[in-house]
PDB file of C-alpha atoms in Angstrom:
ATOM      1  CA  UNK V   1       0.000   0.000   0.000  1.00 37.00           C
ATOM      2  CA  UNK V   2       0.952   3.534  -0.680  1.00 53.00           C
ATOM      3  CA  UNK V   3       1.868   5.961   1.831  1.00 73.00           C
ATOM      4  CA  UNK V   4      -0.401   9.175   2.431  1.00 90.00           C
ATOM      5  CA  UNK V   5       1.942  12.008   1.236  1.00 96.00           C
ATOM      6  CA  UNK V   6       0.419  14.183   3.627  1.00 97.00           C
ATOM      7  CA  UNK V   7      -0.738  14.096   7.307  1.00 96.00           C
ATOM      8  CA  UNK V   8      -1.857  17.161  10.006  1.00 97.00           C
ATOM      9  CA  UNK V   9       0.704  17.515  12.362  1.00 95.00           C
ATOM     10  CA  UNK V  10      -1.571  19.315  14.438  1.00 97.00           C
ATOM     11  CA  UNK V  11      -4.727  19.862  16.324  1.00 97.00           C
ATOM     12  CA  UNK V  12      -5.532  22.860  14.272  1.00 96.00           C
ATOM     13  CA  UNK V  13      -4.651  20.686  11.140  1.00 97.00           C
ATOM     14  CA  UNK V  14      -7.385  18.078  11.947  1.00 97.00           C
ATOM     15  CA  UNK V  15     -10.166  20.722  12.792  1.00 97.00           C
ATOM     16  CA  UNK V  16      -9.627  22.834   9.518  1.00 98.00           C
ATOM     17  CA  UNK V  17     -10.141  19.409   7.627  1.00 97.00           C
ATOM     18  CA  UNK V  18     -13.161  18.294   9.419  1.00 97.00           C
ATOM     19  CA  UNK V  19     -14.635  22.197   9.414  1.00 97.00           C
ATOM     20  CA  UNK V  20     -14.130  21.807   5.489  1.00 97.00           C
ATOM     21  CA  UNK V  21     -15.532  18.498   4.840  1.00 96.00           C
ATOM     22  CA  UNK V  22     -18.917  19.626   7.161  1.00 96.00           C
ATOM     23  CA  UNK V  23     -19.309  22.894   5.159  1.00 96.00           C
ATOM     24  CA  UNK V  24     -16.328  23.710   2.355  1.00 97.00           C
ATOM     25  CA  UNK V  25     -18.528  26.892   0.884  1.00 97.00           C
ATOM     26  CA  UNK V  26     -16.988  28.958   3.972  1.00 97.00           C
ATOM     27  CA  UNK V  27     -13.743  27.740   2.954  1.00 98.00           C
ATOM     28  CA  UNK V  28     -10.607  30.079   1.206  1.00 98.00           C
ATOM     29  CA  UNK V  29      -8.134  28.101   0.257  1.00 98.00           C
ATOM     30  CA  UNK V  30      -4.540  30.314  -1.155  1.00 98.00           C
ATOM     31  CA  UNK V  31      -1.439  28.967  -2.385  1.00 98.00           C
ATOM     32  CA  UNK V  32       2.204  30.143  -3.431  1.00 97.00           C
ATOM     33  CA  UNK V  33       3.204  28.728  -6.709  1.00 96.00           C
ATOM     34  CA  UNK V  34       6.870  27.715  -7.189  1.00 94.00           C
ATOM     35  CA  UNK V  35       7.540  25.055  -4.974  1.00 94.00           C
ATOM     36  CA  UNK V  36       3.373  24.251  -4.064  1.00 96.00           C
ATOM     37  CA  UNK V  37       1.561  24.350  -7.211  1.00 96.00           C
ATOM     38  CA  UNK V  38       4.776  23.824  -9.468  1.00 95.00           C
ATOM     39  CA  UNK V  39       7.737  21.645  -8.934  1.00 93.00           C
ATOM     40  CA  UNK V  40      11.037  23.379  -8.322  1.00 89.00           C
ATOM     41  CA  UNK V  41      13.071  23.910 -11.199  1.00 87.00           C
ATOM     42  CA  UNK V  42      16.524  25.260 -12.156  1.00 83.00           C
ATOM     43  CA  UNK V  43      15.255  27.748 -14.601  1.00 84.00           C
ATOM     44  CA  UNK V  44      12.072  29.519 -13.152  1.00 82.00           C
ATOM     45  CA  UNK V  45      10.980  30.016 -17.262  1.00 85.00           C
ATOM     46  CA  UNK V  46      10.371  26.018 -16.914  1.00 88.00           C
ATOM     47  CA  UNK V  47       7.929  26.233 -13.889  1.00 90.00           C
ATOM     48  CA  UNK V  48       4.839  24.569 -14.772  1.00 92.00           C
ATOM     49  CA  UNK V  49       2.003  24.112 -12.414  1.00 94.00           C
ATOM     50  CA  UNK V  50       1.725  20.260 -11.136  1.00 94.00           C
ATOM     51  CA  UNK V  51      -1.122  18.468 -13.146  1.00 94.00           C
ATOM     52  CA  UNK V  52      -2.929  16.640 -10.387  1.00 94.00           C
ATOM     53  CA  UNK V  53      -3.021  19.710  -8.889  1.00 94.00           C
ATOM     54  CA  UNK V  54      -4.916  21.911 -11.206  1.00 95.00           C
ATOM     55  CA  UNK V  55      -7.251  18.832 -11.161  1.00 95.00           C
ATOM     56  CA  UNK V  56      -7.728  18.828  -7.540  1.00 94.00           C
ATOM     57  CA  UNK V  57      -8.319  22.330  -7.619  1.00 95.00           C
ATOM     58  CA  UNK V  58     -10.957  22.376 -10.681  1.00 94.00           C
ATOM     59  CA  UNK V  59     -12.852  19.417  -8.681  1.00 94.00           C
ATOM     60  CA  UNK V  60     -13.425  21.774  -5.845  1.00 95.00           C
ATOM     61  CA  UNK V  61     -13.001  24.475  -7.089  1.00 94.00           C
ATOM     62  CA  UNK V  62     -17.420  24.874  -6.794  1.00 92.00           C
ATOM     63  CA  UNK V  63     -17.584  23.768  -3.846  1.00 95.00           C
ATOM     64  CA  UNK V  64     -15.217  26.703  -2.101  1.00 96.00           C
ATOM     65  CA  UNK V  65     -15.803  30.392  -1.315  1.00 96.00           C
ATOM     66  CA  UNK V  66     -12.551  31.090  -2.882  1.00 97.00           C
ATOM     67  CA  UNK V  67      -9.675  29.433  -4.292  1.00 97.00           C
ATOM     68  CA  UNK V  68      -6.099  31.926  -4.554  1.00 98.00           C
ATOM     69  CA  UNK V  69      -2.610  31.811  -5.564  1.00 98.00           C
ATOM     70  CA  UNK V  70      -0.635  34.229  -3.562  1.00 98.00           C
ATOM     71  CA  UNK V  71       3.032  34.809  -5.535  1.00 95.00           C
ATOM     72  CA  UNK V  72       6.036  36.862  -5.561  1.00 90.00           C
ATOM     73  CA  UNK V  73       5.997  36.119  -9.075  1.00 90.00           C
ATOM     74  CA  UNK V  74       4.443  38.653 -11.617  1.00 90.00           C
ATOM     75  CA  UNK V  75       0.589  37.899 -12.604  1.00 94.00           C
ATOM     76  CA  UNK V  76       1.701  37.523 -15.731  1.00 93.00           C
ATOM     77  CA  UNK V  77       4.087  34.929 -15.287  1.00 92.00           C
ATOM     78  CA  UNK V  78       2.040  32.699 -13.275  1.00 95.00           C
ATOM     79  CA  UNK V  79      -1.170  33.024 -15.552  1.00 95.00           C
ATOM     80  CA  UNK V  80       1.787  32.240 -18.584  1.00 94.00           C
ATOM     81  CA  UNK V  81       3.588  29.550 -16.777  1.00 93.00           C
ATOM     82  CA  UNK V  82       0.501  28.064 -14.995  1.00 94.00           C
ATOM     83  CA  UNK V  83      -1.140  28.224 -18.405  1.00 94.00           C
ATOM     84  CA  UNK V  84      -4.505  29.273 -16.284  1.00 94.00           C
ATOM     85  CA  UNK V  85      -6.446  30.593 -18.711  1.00 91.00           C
ATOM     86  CA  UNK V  86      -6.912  27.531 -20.603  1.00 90.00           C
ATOM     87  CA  UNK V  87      -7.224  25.326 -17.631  1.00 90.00           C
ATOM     88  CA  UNK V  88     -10.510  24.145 -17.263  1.00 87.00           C
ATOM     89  CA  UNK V  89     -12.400  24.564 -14.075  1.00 88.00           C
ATOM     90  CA  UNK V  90     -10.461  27.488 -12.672  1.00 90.00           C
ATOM     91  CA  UNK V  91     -12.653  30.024 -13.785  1.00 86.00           C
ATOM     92  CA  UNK V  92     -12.510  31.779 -10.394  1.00 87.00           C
ATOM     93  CA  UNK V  93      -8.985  31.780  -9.331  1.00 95.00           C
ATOM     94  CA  UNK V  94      -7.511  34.512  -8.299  1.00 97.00           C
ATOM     95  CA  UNK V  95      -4.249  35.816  -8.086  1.00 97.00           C
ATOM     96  CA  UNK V  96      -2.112  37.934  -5.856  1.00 97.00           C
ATOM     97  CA  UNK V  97       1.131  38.557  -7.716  1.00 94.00           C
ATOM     98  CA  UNK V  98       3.555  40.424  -6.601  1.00 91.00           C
ATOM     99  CA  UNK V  99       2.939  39.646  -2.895  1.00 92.00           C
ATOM    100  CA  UNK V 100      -0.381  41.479  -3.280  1.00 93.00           C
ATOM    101  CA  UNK V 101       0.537  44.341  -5.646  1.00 92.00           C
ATOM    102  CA  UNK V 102      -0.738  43.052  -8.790  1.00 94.00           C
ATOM    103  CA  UNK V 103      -3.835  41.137  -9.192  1.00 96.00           C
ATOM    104  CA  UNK V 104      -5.558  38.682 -11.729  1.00 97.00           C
ATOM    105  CA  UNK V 105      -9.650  37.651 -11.258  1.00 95.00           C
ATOM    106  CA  UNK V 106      -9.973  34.934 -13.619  1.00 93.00           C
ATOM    107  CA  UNK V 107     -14.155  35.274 -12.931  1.00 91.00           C
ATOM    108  CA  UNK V 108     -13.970  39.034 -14.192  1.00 93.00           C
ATOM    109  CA  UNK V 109     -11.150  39.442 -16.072  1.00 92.00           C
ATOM    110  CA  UNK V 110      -9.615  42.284 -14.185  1.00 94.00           C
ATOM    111  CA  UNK V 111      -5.945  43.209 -13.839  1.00 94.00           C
ATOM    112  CA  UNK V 112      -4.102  45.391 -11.065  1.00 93.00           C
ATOM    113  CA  UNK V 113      -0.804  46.324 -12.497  1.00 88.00           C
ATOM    114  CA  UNK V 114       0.352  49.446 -10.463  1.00 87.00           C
ATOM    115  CA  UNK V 115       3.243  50.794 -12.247  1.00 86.00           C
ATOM    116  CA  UNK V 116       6.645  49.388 -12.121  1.00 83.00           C
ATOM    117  CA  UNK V 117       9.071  51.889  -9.557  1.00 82.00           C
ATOM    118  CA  UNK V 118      12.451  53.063 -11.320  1.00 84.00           C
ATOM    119  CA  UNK V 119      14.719  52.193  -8.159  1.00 86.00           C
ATOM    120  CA  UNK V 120      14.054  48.344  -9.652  1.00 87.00           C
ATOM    121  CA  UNK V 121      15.209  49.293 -12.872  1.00 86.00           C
ATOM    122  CA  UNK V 122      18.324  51.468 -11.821  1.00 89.00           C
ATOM    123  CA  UNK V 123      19.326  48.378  -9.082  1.00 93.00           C
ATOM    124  CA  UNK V 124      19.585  46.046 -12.250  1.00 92.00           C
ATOM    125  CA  UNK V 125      22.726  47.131 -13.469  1.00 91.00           C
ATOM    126  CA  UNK V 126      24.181  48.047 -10.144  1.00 94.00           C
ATOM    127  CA  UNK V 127      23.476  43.813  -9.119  1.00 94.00           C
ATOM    128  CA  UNK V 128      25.046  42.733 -12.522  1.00 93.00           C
ATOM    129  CA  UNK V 129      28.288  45.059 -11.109  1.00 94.00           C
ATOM    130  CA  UNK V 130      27.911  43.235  -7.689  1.00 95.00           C
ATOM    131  CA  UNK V 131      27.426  39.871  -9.038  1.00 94.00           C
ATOM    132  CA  UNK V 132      31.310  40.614 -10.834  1.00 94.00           C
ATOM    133  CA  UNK V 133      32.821  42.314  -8.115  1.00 94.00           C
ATOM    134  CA  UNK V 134      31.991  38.968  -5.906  1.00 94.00           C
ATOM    135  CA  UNK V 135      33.270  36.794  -8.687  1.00 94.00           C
ATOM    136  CA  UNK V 136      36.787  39.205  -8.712  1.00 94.00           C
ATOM    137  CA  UNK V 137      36.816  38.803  -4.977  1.00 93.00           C
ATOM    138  CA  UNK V 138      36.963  35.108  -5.351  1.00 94.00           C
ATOM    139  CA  UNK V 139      33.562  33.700  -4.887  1.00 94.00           C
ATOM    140  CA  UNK V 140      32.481  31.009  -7.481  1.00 95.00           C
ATOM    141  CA  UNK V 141      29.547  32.676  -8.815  1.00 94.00           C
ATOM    142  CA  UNK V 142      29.818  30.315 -11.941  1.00 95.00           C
ATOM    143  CA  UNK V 143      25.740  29.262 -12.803  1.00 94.00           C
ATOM    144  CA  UNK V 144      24.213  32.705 -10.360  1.00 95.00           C
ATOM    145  CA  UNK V 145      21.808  33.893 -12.711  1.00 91.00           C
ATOM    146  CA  UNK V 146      19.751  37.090 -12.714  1.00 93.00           C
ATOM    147  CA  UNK V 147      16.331  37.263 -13.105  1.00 90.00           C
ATOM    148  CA  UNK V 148      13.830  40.046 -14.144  1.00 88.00           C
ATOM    149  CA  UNK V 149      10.821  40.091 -12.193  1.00 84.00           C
ATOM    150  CA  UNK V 150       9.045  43.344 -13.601  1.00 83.00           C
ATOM    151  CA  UNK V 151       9.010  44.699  -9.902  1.00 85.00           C
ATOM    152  CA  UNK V 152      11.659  42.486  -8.201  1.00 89.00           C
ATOM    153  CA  UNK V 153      14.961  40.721  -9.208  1.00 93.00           C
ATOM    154  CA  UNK V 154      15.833  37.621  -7.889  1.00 91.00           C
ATOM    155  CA  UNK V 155      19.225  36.564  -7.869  1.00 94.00           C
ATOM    156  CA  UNK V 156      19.238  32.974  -8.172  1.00 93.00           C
ATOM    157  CA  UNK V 157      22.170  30.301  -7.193  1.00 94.00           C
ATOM    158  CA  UNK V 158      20.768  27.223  -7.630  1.00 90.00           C
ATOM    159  CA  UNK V 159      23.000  26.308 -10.619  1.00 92.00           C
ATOM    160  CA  UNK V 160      25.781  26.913  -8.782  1.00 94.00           C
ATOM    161  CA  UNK V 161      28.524  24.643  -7.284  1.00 94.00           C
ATOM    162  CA  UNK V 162      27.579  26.031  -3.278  1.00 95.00           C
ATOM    163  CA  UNK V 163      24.279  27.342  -3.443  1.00 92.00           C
ATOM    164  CA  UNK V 164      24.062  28.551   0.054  1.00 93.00           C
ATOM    165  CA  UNK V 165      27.399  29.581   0.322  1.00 95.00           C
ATOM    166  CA  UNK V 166      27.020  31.707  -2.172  1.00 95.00           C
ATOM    167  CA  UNK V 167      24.181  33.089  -0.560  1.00 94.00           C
ATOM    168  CA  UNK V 168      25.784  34.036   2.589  1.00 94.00           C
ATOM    169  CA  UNK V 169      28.807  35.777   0.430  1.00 95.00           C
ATOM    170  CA  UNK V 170      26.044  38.125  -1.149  1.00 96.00           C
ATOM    171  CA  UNK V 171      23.125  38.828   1.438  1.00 94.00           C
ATOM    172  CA  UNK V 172      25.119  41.618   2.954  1.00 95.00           C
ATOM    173  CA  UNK V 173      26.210  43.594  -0.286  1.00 95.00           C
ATOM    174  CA  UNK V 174      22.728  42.802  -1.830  1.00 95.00           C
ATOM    175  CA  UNK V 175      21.165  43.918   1.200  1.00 94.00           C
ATOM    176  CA  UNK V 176      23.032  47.276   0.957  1.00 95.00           C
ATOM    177  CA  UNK V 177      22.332  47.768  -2.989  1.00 94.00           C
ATOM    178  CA  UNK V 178      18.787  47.002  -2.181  1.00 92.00           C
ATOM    179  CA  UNK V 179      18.242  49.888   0.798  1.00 93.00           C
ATOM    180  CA  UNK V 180      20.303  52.064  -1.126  1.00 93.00           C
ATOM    181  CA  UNK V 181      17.660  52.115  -4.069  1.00 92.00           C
ATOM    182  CA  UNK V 182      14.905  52.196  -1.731  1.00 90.00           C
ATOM    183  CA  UNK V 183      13.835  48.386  -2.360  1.00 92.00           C
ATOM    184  CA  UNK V 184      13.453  45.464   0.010  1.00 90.00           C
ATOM    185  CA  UNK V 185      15.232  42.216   0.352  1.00 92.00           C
ATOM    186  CA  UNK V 186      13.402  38.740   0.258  1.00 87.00           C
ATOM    187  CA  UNK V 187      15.486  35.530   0.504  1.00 88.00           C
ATOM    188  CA  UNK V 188      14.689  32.769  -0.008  1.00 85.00           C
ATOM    189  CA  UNK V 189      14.870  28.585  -1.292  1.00 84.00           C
ATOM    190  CA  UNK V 190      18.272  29.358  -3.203  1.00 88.00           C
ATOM    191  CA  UNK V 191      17.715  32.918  -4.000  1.00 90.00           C
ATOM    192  CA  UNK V 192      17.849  36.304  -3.098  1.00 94.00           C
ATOM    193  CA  UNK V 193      15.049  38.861  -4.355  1.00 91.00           C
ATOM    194  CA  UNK V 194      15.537  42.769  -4.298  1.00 93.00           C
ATOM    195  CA  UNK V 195      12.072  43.657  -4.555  1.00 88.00           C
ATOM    196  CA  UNK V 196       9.952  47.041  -4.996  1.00 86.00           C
ATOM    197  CA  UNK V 197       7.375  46.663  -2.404  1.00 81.00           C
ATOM    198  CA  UNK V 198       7.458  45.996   1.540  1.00 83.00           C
ATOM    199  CA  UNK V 199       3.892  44.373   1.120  1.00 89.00           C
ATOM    200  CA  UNK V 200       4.184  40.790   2.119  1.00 93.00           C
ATOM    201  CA  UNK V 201       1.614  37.533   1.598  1.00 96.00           C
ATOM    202  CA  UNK V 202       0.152  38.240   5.153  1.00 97.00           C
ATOM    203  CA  UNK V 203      -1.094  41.524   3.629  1.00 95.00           C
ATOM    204  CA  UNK V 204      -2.081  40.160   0.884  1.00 96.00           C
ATOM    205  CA  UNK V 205      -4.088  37.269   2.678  1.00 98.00           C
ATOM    206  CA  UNK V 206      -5.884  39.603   4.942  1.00 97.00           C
ATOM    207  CA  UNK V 207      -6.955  41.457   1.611  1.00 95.00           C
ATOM    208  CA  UNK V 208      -8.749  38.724   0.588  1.00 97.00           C
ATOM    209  CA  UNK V 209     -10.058  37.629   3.821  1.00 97.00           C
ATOM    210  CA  UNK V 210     -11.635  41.367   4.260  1.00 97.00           C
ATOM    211  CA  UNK V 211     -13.009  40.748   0.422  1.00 96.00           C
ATOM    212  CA  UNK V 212     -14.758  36.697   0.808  1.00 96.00           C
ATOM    213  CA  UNK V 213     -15.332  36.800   4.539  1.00 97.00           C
ATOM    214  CA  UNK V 214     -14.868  33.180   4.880  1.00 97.00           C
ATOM    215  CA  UNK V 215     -15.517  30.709   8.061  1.00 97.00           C
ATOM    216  CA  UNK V 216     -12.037  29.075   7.233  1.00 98.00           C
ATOM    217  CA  UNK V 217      -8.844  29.639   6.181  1.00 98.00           C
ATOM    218  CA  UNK V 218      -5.663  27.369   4.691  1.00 98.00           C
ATOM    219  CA  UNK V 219      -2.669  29.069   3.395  1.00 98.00           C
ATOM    220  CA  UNK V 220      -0.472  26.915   1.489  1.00 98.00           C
ATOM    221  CA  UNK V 221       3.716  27.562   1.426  1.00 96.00           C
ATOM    222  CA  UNK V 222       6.487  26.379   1.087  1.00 94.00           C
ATOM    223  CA  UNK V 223       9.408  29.115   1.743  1.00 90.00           C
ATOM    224  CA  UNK V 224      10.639  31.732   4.053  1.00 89.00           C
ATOM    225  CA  UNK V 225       8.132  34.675   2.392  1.00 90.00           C
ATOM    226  CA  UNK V 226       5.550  32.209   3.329  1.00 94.00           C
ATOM    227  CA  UNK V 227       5.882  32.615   6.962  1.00 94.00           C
ATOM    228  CA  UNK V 228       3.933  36.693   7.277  1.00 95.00           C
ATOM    229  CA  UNK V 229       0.857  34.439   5.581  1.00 97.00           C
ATOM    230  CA  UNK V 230       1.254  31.534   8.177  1.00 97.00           C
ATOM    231  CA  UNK V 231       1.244  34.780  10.767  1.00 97.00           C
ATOM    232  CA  UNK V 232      -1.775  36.369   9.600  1.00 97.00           C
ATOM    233  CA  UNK V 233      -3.237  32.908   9.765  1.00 97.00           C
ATOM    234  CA  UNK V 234      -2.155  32.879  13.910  1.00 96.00           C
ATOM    235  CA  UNK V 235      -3.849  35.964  14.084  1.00 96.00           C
ATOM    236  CA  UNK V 236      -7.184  35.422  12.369  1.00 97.00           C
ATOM    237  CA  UNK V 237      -7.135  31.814  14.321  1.00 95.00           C
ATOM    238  CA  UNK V 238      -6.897  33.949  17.594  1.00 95.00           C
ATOM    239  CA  UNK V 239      -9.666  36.195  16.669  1.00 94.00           C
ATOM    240  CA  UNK V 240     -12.119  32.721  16.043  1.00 94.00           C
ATOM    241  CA  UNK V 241     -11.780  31.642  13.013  1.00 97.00           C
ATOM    242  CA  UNK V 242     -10.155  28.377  11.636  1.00 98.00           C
ATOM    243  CA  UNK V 243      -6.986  28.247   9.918  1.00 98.00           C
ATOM    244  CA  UNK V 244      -4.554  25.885   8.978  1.00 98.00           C
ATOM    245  CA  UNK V 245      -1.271  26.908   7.701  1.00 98.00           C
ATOM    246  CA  UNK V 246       0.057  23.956   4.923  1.00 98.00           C
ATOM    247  CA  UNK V 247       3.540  23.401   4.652  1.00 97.00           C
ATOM    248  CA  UNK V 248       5.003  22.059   1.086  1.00 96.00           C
ATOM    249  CA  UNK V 249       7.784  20.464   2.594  1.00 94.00           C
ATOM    250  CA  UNK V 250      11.305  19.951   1.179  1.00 89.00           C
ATOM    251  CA  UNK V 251      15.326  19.391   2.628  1.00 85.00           C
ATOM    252  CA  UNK V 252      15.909  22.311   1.145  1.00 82.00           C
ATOM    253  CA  UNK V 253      13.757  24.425   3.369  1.00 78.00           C
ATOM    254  CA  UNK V 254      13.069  22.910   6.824  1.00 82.00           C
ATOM    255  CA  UNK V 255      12.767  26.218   8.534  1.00 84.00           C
ATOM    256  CA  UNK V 256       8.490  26.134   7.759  1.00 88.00           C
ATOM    257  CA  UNK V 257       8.503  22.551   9.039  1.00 88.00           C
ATOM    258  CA  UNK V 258       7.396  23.918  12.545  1.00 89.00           C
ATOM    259  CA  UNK V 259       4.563  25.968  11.301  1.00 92.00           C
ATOM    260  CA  UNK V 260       2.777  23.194   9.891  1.00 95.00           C
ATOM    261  CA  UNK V 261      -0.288  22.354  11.015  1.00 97.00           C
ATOM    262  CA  UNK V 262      -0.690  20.007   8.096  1.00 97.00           C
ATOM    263  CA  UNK V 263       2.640  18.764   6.207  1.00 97.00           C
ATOM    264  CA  UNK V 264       2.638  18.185   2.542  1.00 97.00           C
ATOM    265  CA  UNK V 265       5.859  16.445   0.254  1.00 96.00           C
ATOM    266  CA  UNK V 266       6.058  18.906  -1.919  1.00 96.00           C
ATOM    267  CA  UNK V 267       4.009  19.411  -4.975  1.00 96.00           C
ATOM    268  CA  UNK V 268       3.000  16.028  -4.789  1.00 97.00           C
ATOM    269  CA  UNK V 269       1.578  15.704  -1.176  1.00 97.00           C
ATOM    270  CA  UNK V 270       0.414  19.257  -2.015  1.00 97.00           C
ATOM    271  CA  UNK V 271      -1.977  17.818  -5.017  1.00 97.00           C
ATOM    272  CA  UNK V 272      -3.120  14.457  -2.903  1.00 97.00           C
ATOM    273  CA  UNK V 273      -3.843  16.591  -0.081  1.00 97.00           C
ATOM    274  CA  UNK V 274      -6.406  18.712  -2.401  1.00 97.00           C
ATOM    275  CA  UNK V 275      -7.135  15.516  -4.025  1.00 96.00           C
ATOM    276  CA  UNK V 276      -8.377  14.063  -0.602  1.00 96.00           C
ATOM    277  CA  UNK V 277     -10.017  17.036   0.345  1.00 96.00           C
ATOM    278  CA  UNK V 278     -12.250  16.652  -2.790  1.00 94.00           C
ATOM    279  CA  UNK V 279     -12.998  12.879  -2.198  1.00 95.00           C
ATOM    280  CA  UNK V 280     -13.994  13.341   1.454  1.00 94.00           C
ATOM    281  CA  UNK V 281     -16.644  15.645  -0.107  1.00 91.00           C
ATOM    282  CA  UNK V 282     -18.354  12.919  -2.286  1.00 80.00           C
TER     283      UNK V 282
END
């Protein structure tokens, strides 16, 4: 017999699933993307949101107040990459790109696209002169890519030979460049993103809450910029209502392990756990 690929780890865990199997139509239900609904990848151009997933979600997707992807990628990006407007069944996603700052209603059509703040574009060339100086300085930078974000840039060292270390060589000086242009930093699984906005995914989970009003609440993560989300979650749980916070786990991030309140592996325990959710429903 196969093993379950998920399991709640916690109280709160078990009485957000049996709160959405008695009545799922008070139920939000908000996920990040890369590394939840999509596989990690070397090259985030190759994300592609996990089949069994998008399945899972389109089988409930009726039966739920809301479903939402909440991103620090672009809208754009995630509707291209997700290929969500051809999916069938997700007709009333939403998205939160952007942490919050942009937004896609696949219901309505609408688009929030604020426009794009020049310190991102003038920290783009001063990073490619970082990224150089560390390699002169002696740190094997060899595979660090940059990437262009619209509204953040996420220096990436997955390809390299010491991911981490490389990490640690740069957070400092990227830090420095990033408050210097008036920007943010947000690390995270193998990367470092200089980003435009200070919004995070707790703000941009409240927004939603305030908009559906829901009975219950499940965020879904699987990285460090997860963790504000898994906060407002603490915080709306406090106030009465029930939350779980879902943790896509991996050995590449263990930090989130002890916020779970249910514990996913990866993508995969990510789309049986939505799987499950629908069967229980009948």
């Amino acid at each position: 017999m196969t093993s379950r690929m998920w399991e709640a780890s916690t109280a709160q865990g078990e009485r957000f699933i049996e709160a959405f199997v008695e009545n799922p139509s008070g139920a939000l239900l908000a996920f990040d993307f890369d590394g939840t609904l999509a596989p990690i990848v070397e090259d985030p151009e190759d994300s592609r949101m996990h089949d069994g997933a998008a399945d899972a979600l389109a089988t409930i997707r009726s039966r739920v107040a809301q479903l939402a992807i909440i991103t620090g990628r672009g809208v754009e990006a995630v509707r291209r990459l997700g290929e969500l407007d051809s999916r069938r069944g997700l007709s009333s996603l939403v998205v939160l790109g952007q942490y919050g700052v942009e937004r896609w209603d696949a219901a309505t059509g609408e688009v929030r696209h604020p426009e794009v703040p020049a310190g991102i574009r003038r920290a783009w060339d001063d990073l490619k002169a970082l990224v150089e100086d560390a390699r002169n300085s002696g740190v094997d930078v060899e595979g660090l890519y940059l990437e262009d974000k619209e509204r953040a840039i996420g220096v990436h060292t997955r390809r390299t030979t010491d991911p981490q270390g490389v990490i640690d060589a740069l957070r400092a000086p990227v830090e420095e460049l990033a408050e210097r242009h008036g920007l943010v930093l947000e690390p995270g699984r193998a990367v470092l993103e200089v980003r435009a906005s200070t919004q995070n995914k707790g703000d941009a989970l409240r927004e939603l809450v305030d908009q559906v009003k829901p009975s219950m609440v499940a965020m879904v993560g699987d990285d460090l910029g997860d963790i504000p989300a898994f906060e407002a979650l603490q915080e709306l749980q406090t106030a009465g209502m029930i939350c779980a916070r879902v943790v896509s786990a991996s050995s590449e991030e263990t930090t989130l392990d002890g916020h779970a309140d249910i514990r996913c592996e990866g993508p995969d325990g990510v789309a049986e756990w939505v799987a499950d959710l629908a069967a229980r429903l009948g």
